Amino acid sequence: MPYEMGEYYERVSDYDLEYQSQSEQDVPFWQELMVRYTPQHVLELACGSGRIGLELLKVPGAFRLDGLDLEPGMLKAYQRKLGELPEATQQRVSLHQGDMCDYDLPARGTYDLIFLPFNSISHLYEIEQQFAAFTKTLEHLAPGGRFVVDVFLPDIDYLSDALNRPSTVYLEDELESPDGDFTMMLYTTRKYDAFEQVQHLTWTHEKFFETGENERYLTRLDMHVFFPRELQLLFLATGFSIESIYGGYDWKPFGKGTRQIVVGRKRR
């Protein structure tokens, strides 16, 4: 069946507003990762509008940073934000439009760090897509290079609700626009397909403007649910060794948090 994700990412400014608080949680982790690994050439898959990448550029060092994303609007926003930085910083960044399942970048074979943050792996719905993305990533890494994947740890209670009560409406967030001209309410309904391991989310975005007007629109977002052994086997089956697994952005061991952050390594 066809899965949905594109429309959710087309309203870039709303997306940035919805996930601005996420940066407080995960950006320090990725910055610390750069300090620990000191990579020289980095690739972010599903880089979006630069929420993480632009913050990495604040880490001391002269590393080069590439970004790959499927959505043109996201890359346009990233490029606009990048244009506000010093010219020397801009020269270190290259953005590419493409599919993480089928990409071939000029720097193939030279990256010593490739990362796929904040649940973006969940848009690899089919086994063939998953193997293709991991294989392409392995090809783009230099020997000894690392591939880091960050995705939520499945919550059985959450999935049970999505399986048994798919019509329940949840209030996810209430957000104020940066200019204070509107308030946005976010609601979801969740339906879980236990056989395909896909959760189908329907988002309702409702904006209330200071002018008294309001706007309401719906988006669909489908996400594959990766269970721990499944994700680890995906690394091993595509030629990676697993160096470490963390349970959250606080660097605690796997099992001590709500996430699975797997560090795979290309054998030398």
Coordinates of N, CA and C in Angstrom, one line a residue, residues 18-182:
E18 N 6.7 23.4 15.1 CA 6.3 22.3 15.9 C 7.5 21.6 16.6
Y19 N 8.6 21.6 16.0 CA 9.8 20.9 16.5 C 10.9 21.7 17.0
Q20 N 10.6 23.0 17.3 CA 11.6 23.9 17.9 C 12.1 23.4 19.2
S21 N 11.2 22.9 20.0 CA 11.5 22.4 21.4 C 12.4 21.1 21.3
Q22 N 12.3 20.4 20.2 CA 13.0 19.1 20.1 C 14.5 19.4 20.1
S23 N 14.9 20.6 19.6 CA 16.3 20.9 19.6 C 17.0 21.0 21.0
E24 N 16.2 21.4 22.0 CA 16.7 21.4 23.3 C 17.1 20.0 23.8
Q25 N 16.4 19.0 23.3 CA 16.7 17.6 23.7 C 17.8 17.0 22.9
D26 N 17.8 17.0 21.6 CA 18.7 16.2 20.8 C 20.0 17.0 20.3
V27 N 19.9 18.3 20.1 CA 21.0 19.0 19.5 C 22.3 18.9 20.4
P28 N 22.2 19.0 21.7 CA 23.4 18.8 22.5 C 24.0 17.4 22.4
F29 N 23.2 16.4 22.1 CA 23.8 15.1 21.9 C 24.6 15.0 20.6
W30 N 24.0 15.6 19.5 CA 24.8 15.5 18.3 C 26.0 16.4 18.3
Q31 N 25.9 17.5 19.0 CA 27.1 18.4 19.2 C 28.2 17.6 19.9
E32 N 27.8 16.9 21.0 CA 28.8 16.2 21.8 C 29.4 15.0 20.9
L33 N 28.5 14.4 20.1 CA 29.0 13.4 19.2 C 30.1 13.9 18.3
M34 N 30.0 15.1 17.8 CA 31.0 15.7 17.0 C 32.3 15.9 17.7
V35 N 32.2 16.2 19.0 CA 33.4 16.5 19.8 C 34.1 15.1 20.1
R36 N 33.3 14.1 20.4 CA 33.9 12.8 20.7 C 34.5 12.1 19.5
Y37 N 33.9 12.2 18.3 CA 34.4 11.5 17.1 C 35.3 12.3 16.2
T38 N 35.2 13.7 16.4 CA 36.0 14.6 15.5 C 36.1 14.2 14.1
P39 N 34.9 14.0 13.4 CA 34.9 13.7 12.0 C 35.3 14.8 11.1
Q40 N 35.8 14.5 10.0 CA 36.2 15.6 9.0 C 35.2 15.8 7.9
H41 N 34.4 14.8 7.6 CA 33.4 14.9 6.6 C 32.1 14.2 7.1
V42 N 31.0 15.0 7.2 CA 29.8 14.5 7.8 C 28.7 14.6 6.8
L43 N 27.8 13.6 6.8 CA 26.6 13.6 6.0 C 25.4 13.4 6.9
E44 N 24.4 14.3 6.8 CA 23.1 14.1 7.5 C 22.1 13.7 6.5
L45 N 21.5 12.5 6.7 CA 20.4 12.1 5.9 C 19.1 12.6 6.5
A46 N 18.2 12.9 5.6 CA 16.9 13.6 6.0 C 17.2 14.8 6.8
C47 N 18.0 15.7 6.2 CA 18.5 16.9 7.0 C 17.4 17.9 7.2
G48 N 16.3 17.9 6.5 CA 15.2 18.8 6.7 C 15.7 20.3 6.4
S49 N 15.2 21.2 7.3 CA 15.5 22.6 7.1 C 16.7 23.1 7.9
G50 N 17.5 22.1 8.4 CA 18.7 22.5 9.0 C 18.6 22.6 10.5
R51 N 17.6 22.1 11.1 CA 17.4 22.2 12.6 C 18.6 21.7 13.3
I52 N 19.2 20.6 12.9 CA 20.3 20.0 13.6 C 21.6 20.5 12.9
G53 N 21.7 20.4 11.6 CA 22.9 20.7 10.9 C 23.5 22.1 11.2
L54 N 22.6 23.1 11.2 CA 23.1 24.5 11.5 C 23.7 24.6 12.9
E55 N 23.2 23.8 13.8 CA 23.7 23.9 15.2 C 25.0 23.1 15.3
L56 N 25.2 22.1 14.4 CA 26.5 21.4 14.4 C 27.6 22.4 14.0
L57 N 27.3 23.3 13.1 CA 28.3 24.2 12.6 C 28.9 25.1 13.7
K58 N 28.3 25.1 14.9 CA 28.8 25.9 16.0 C 29.9 25.2 16.8
V59 N 30.0 23.9 16.5 CA 31.0 23.1 17.2 C 32.4 23.4 16.6
P60 N 33.4 23.7 17.4 CA 34.7 24.0 16.9 C 35.2 23.0 15.9
G61 N 35.9 23.4 14.9 CA 36.5 22.5 13.9 C 36.1 23.0 12.5
A62 N 36.9 22.4 11.5 CA 36.7 22.8 10.1 C 36.1 21.7 9.3
F63 N 35.3 20.8 9.9 CA 34.7 19.7 9.2 C 33.8 20.2 8.1
R64 N 33.6 19.4 7.1 CA 32.6 19.6 6.0 C 31.3 18.9 6.4
L65 N 30.2 19.6 6.1 CA 28.9 19.0 6.4 C 28.1 19.0 5.1
D66 N 27.6 17.8 4.8 CA 26.6 17.6 3.7 C 25.3 17.3 4.2
G67 N 24.2 17.6 3.5 CA 22.9 17.3 3.9 C 22.1 16.7 2.7
L68 N 21.3 15.7 2.9 CA 20.5 15.1 1.9 C 19.1 15.1 2.3
D69 N 18.1 15.5 1.5 CA 16.7 15.5 1.8 C 15.9 15.3 0.5
L70 N 14.7 14.7 0.7 CA 13.9 14.5 -0.5 C 13.0 15.7 -0.8
E71 N 12.7 16.5 0.2 CA 11.7 17.6 0.1 C 12.4 18.9 -0.3
P72 N 12.1 19.4 -1.5 CA 12.8 20.6 -2.0 C 12.5 21.8 -1.1
G73 N 11.3 21.9 -0.5 CA 11.0 23.1 0.3 C 11.9 23.1 1.6
M74 N 12.2 21.9 2.1 CA 13.0 21.9 3.3 C 14.4 22.4 2.9
L75 N 14.9 21.9 1.8 CA 16.3 22.3 1.4 C 16.4 23.8 1.1
K76 N 15.3 24.3 0.5 CA 15.3 25.8 0.2 C 15.3 26.6 1.5
A77 N 14.6 26.1 2.6 CA 14.6 26.8 3.9 C 16.0 26.7 4.5
Y78 N 16.6 25.5 4.4 CA 17.9 25.3 4.9 C 18.9 26.2 4.3
Q79 N 18.8 26.4 2.9 CA 19.8 27.2 2.2 C 19.6 28.7 2.6
R80 N 18.3 29.1 2.8 CA 18.0 30.5 3.2 C 18.7 30.7 4.6
K81 N 18.5 29.8 5.6 CA 19.1 30.0 6.9 C 20.6 30.0 6.8
L82 N 21.1 29.1 6.0 CA 22.6 29.1 5.8 C 23.1 30.4 5.3
G83 N 22.4 31.0 4.4 CA 22.8 32.3 3.8 C 23.0 33.4 4.8
E84 N 22.5 33.3 6.0 CA 22.6 34.3 7.0 C 23.9 34.1 7.8
L85 N 24.6 33.0 7.6 CA 25.9 32.8 8.3 C 27.1 33.3 7.5
P86 N 28.2 33.4 8.2 CA 29.4 33.9 7.5 C 29.8 33.1 6.2
E87 N 30.4 33.7 5.3 CA 30.7 33.1 4.0 C 31.6 31.9 4.2
A88 N 32.5 31.9 5.1 CA 33.4 30.8 5.4 C 32.7 29.6 5.9
T89 N 31.6 29.8 6.7 CA 30.8 28.7 7.2 C 30.0 28.2 6.1
Q90 N 29.4 29.0 5.2 CA 28.6 28.5 4.1 C 29.4 27.6 3.2
Q91 N 30.7 27.9 3.0 CA 31.5 27.2 2.1 C 31.7 25.7 2.6
R92 N 31.5 25.5 3.8 CA 31.7 24.1 4.4 C 30.5 23.2 4.2
V93 N 29.4 23.7 3.7 CA 28.1 23.0 3.6 C 27.7 22.8 2.2
S94 N 27.3 21.5 1.9 CA 26.7 21.2 0.6 C 25.4 20.5 0.8
L95 N 24.4 20.9 0.1 CA 23.0 20.4 0.3 C 22.6 19.6 -1.0
H96 N 22.0 18.5 -0.9 CA 21.6 17.7 -2.0 C 20.2 17.2 -1.9
Q97 N 19.5 17.3 -3.0 CA 18.1 16.7 -3.0 C 18.2 15.3 -3.5
G98 N 17.6 14.3 -2.7 CA 17.7 12.9 -3.1 C 17.0 12.0 -2.1
D99 N 16.9 10.8 -2.5 CA 16.3 9.8 -1.7 C 17.4 9.0 -1.0
M100 N 17.2 8.8 0.3 CA 18.3 8.1 1.1 C 18.4 6.6 0.7
C101 N 17.4 6.1 0.0 CA 17.4 4.8 -0.5 C 18.2 4.6 -1.8
D102 N 18.5 5.8 -2.5 CA 19.1 5.7 -3.8 C 19.9 7.0 -4.0
Y103 N 21.0 7.2 -3.4 CA 21.8 8.4 -3.6 C 23.2 8.0 -3.9
D104 N 23.9 8.9 -4.7 CA 25.3 8.7 -5.1 C 25.9 10.1 -5.1
L105 N 26.5 10.5 -4.0 CA 27.1 11.8 -3.9 C 28.6 11.9 -4.3
P106 N 29.0 13.0 -4.7 CA 30.4 13.2 -5.2 C 31.4 12.7 -4.2
A107 N 31.1 12.9 -2.9 CA 32.1 12.5 -1.9 C 31.9 11.1 -1.4
R108 N 31.3 10.2 -2.2 CA 31.1 8.8 -1.8 C 32.4 8.2 -1.4
G109 N 32.3 7.5 -0.3 CA 33.5 6.7 0.2 C 34.4 7.6 1.1
T110 N 34.1 8.8 1.3 CA 35.0 9.7 2.1 C 34.4 10.1 3.5
Y111 N 33.1 9.9 3.7 CA 32.4 10.3 4.9 C 32.9 9.5 6.1
D112 N 33.3 10.1 7.2 CA 33.6 9.3 8.4 C 32.5 9.4 9.4
L113 N 31.4 10.1 9.1 CA 30.3 10.1 10.0 C 29.0 10.4 9.1
I114 N 28.1 9.5 9.1 CA 26.8 9.7 8.5 C 25.7 9.5 9.6
F115 N 24.8 10.4 9.7 CA 23.8 10.1 10.8 C 22.4 10.4 10.2
L116 N 21.4 9.7 10.8 CA 20.0 9.7 10.4 C 19.2 10.0 11.7
P117 N 18.9 11.3 12.0 CA 18.4 11.6 13.3 C 16.8 11.5 13.5
F118 N 16.4 11.7 14.7 CA 15.0 11.9 15.1 C 13.9 11.2 14.2
N119 N 14.0 9.9 14.3 CA 12.9 9.1 13.7 C 12.8 9.0 12.2
S120 N 13.7 9.7 11.5 CA 13.6 9.7 10.0 C 13.7 8.4 9.4
I121 N 14.3 7.4 10.1 CA 14.4 6.1 9.6 C 13.0 5.4 9.5
S122 N 12.1 6.0 10.2 CA 10.7 5.4 10.2 C 10.0 5.7 8.9
H123 N 10.6 6.4 8.0 CA 10.0 6.6 6.7 C 10.5 5.6 5.7
L124 N 11.3 4.6 6.2 CA 11.7 3.4 5.3 C 10.7 2.3 5.7
Y125 N 9.7 2.2 4.9 CA 8.6 1.3 5.2 C 8.8 -0.1 4.8
E126 N 9.4 -0.3 3.7 CA 9.6 -1.7 3.1 C 11.0 -2.2 3.4
I127 N 11.1 -3.5 3.5 CA 12.4 -4.1 3.8 C 13.4 -3.7 2.7
E128 N 12.9 -3.7 1.5 CA 13.8 -3.3 0.4 C 14.4 -1.9 0.5
Q129 N 13.5 -1.0 1.0 CA 14.0 0.4 1.2 C 15.0 0.4 2.3
Q130 N 14.8 -0.3 3.4 CA 15.7 -0.3 4.5 C 17.0 -0.8 4.1
F131 N 17.1 -2.0 3.4 CA 18.3 -2.5 2.9 C 19.0 -1.6 2.0
A132 N 18.3 -1.0 1.1 CA 18.9 -0.1 0.1 C 19.5 1.1 0.8
A133 N 18.8 1.7 1.8 CA 19.4 2.9 2.4 C 20.6 2.6 3.2
F134 N 20.6 1.4 3.9 CA 21.8 1.0 4.7 C 23.0 0.7 3.8
T135 N 22.7 0.0 2.7 CA 23.7 -0.4 1.7 C 24.4 0.9 1.1
K136 N 23.5 1.8 0.7 CA 24.1 3.1 0.1 C 24.9 3.8 1.1
T137 N 24.5 3.8 2.4 CA 25.2 4.5 3.4 C 26.6 3.8 3.6
L138 N 26.6 2.5 3.7 CA 27.9 1.8 3.8 C 28.8 2.2 2.7
E139 N 28.3 2.3 1.5 CA 29.1 2.6 0.3 C 29.7 4.0 0.5
H140 N 29.0 4.9 1.1 CA 29.4 6.3 1.2 C 30.4 6.6 2.3
L141 N 30.5 5.6 3.3 CA 31.4 5.8 4.4 C 32.8 5.4 4.0
A142 N 33.8 6.1 4.6 CA 35.1 5.7 4.5 C 35.3 4.4 5.4
P143 N 36.4 3.6 5.2 CA 36.6 2.5 6.1 C 36.8 3.0 7.6
G144 N 36.1 2.3 8.5 CA 36.1 2.8 9.9 C 35.1 3.8 10.2
G145 N 34.3 4.3 9.2 CA 33.4 5.4 9.4 C 32.1 4.9 10.1
R146 N 31.4 5.8 10.7 CA 30.3 5.5 11.6 C 29.0 5.9 11.0
F147 N 27.9 5.1 11.2 CA 26.5 5.4 10.8 C 25.7 5.4 12.1
V148 N 25.1 6.5 12.4 CA 24.4 6.7 13.7 C 22.9 6.9 13.4
V149 N 22.0 6.0 13.9 CA 20.6 6.1 13.7 C 19.9 6.3 15.0
D150 N 19.0 7.3 15.0 CA 18.3 7.7 16.2 C 16.8 7.5 16.0
V151 N 16.1 6.6 16.7 CA 14.7 6.4 16.5 C 14.1 6.1 17.9
F152 N 12.8 6.3 18.0 CA 12.1 6.1 19.3 C 12.0 4.6 19.6
L153 N 12.0 4.2 20.9 CA 11.9 2.9 21.3 C 10.4 2.6 21.4
P154 N 9.9 1.6 20.7 CA 8.4 1.3 20.7 C 7.8 1.2 22.1
D155 N 6.7 1.9 22.3 CA 6.0 1.9 23.6 C 4.8 1.0 23.4
I156 N 4.7 -0.1 24.1 CA 3.7 -1.1 23.9 C 2.3 -0.5 24.3
D157 N 2.3 0.3 25.3 CA 1.0 0.9 25.7 C 0.5 1.9 24.6
Y158 N 1.4 2.7 24.1 CA 1.0 3.6 23.0 C 0.5 2.9 21.8
L159 N 1.2 1.8 21.4 CA 0.8 1.0 20.3 C -0.5 0.3 20.5
S160 N -0.7 -0.1 21.7 CA -2.0 -0.8 22.1 C -3.2 0.2 21.9
D161 N -3.0 1.4 22.4 CA -4.0 2.4 22.2 C -4.3 2.6 20.7
A162 N -3.2 2.8 19.9 CA -3.4 3.0 18.5 C -4.0 1.8 17.8
L163 N -3.8 0.6 18.3 CA -4.4 -0.6 17.7 C -5.9 -0.7 18.1
N164 N -6.2 -0.4 19.3 CA -7.5 -0.7 19.9 C -8.5 0.5 19.9
R165 N -7.9 1.7 19.9 CA -8.8 2.9 20.0 C -8.3 3.9 18.9
P166 N -8.4 3.5 17.6 CA -7.9 4.3 16.5 C -8.6 5.7 16.3
S167 N -9.8 5.8 16.9 CA -10.6 7.0 16.6 C -10.4 8.1 17.7
T168 N -9.6 7.7 18.8 CA -9.4 8.7 19.9 C -8.6 9.9 19.4
V169 N -9.0 11.1 19.7 CA -8.3 12.3 19.4 C -7.4 12.7 20.5
Y170 N -6.1 13.0 20.3 CA -5.2 13.4 21.3 C -4.7 14.8 21.0
L171 N -4.7 15.6 22.0 CA -4.1 17.0 21.9 C -2.6 16.8 22.1
E172 N -1.8 17.1 21.1 CA -0.4 16.9 21.2 C 0.4 18.2 21.7
D173 N -0.1 19.3 21.3 CA 0.7 20.5 21.6 C -0.1 21.8 21.4
E174 N 0.2 22.9 22.1 CA -0.3 24.2 21.8 C 0.9 25.1 21.7
L175 N 1.0 25.8 20.5 CA 2.2 26.5 20.2 C 1.9 28.0 19.8
E176 N 2.8 28.9 20.2 CA 2.7 30.3 19.8 C 3.7 30.5 18.6
S177 N 3.2 31.2 17.6 CA 4.1 31.6 16.5 C 5.2 32.5 17.0
P178 N 6.3 32.5 16.3 CA 7.5 33.4 16.7 C 7.1 34.9 16.8
D179 N 6.2 35.3 15.9 CA 5.8 36.7 15.8 C 4.6 37.0 16.7
G180 N 4.0 36.0 17.3 CA 2.9 36.1 18.2 C 1.6 36.4 17.5
D181 N 1.5 36.1 16.1 CA 0.3 36.5 15.4 C -0.7 35.3 15.3
F182 N -0.3 34.1 15.8 CA -1.3 33.1 15.9 C -0.9 32.0 16.9

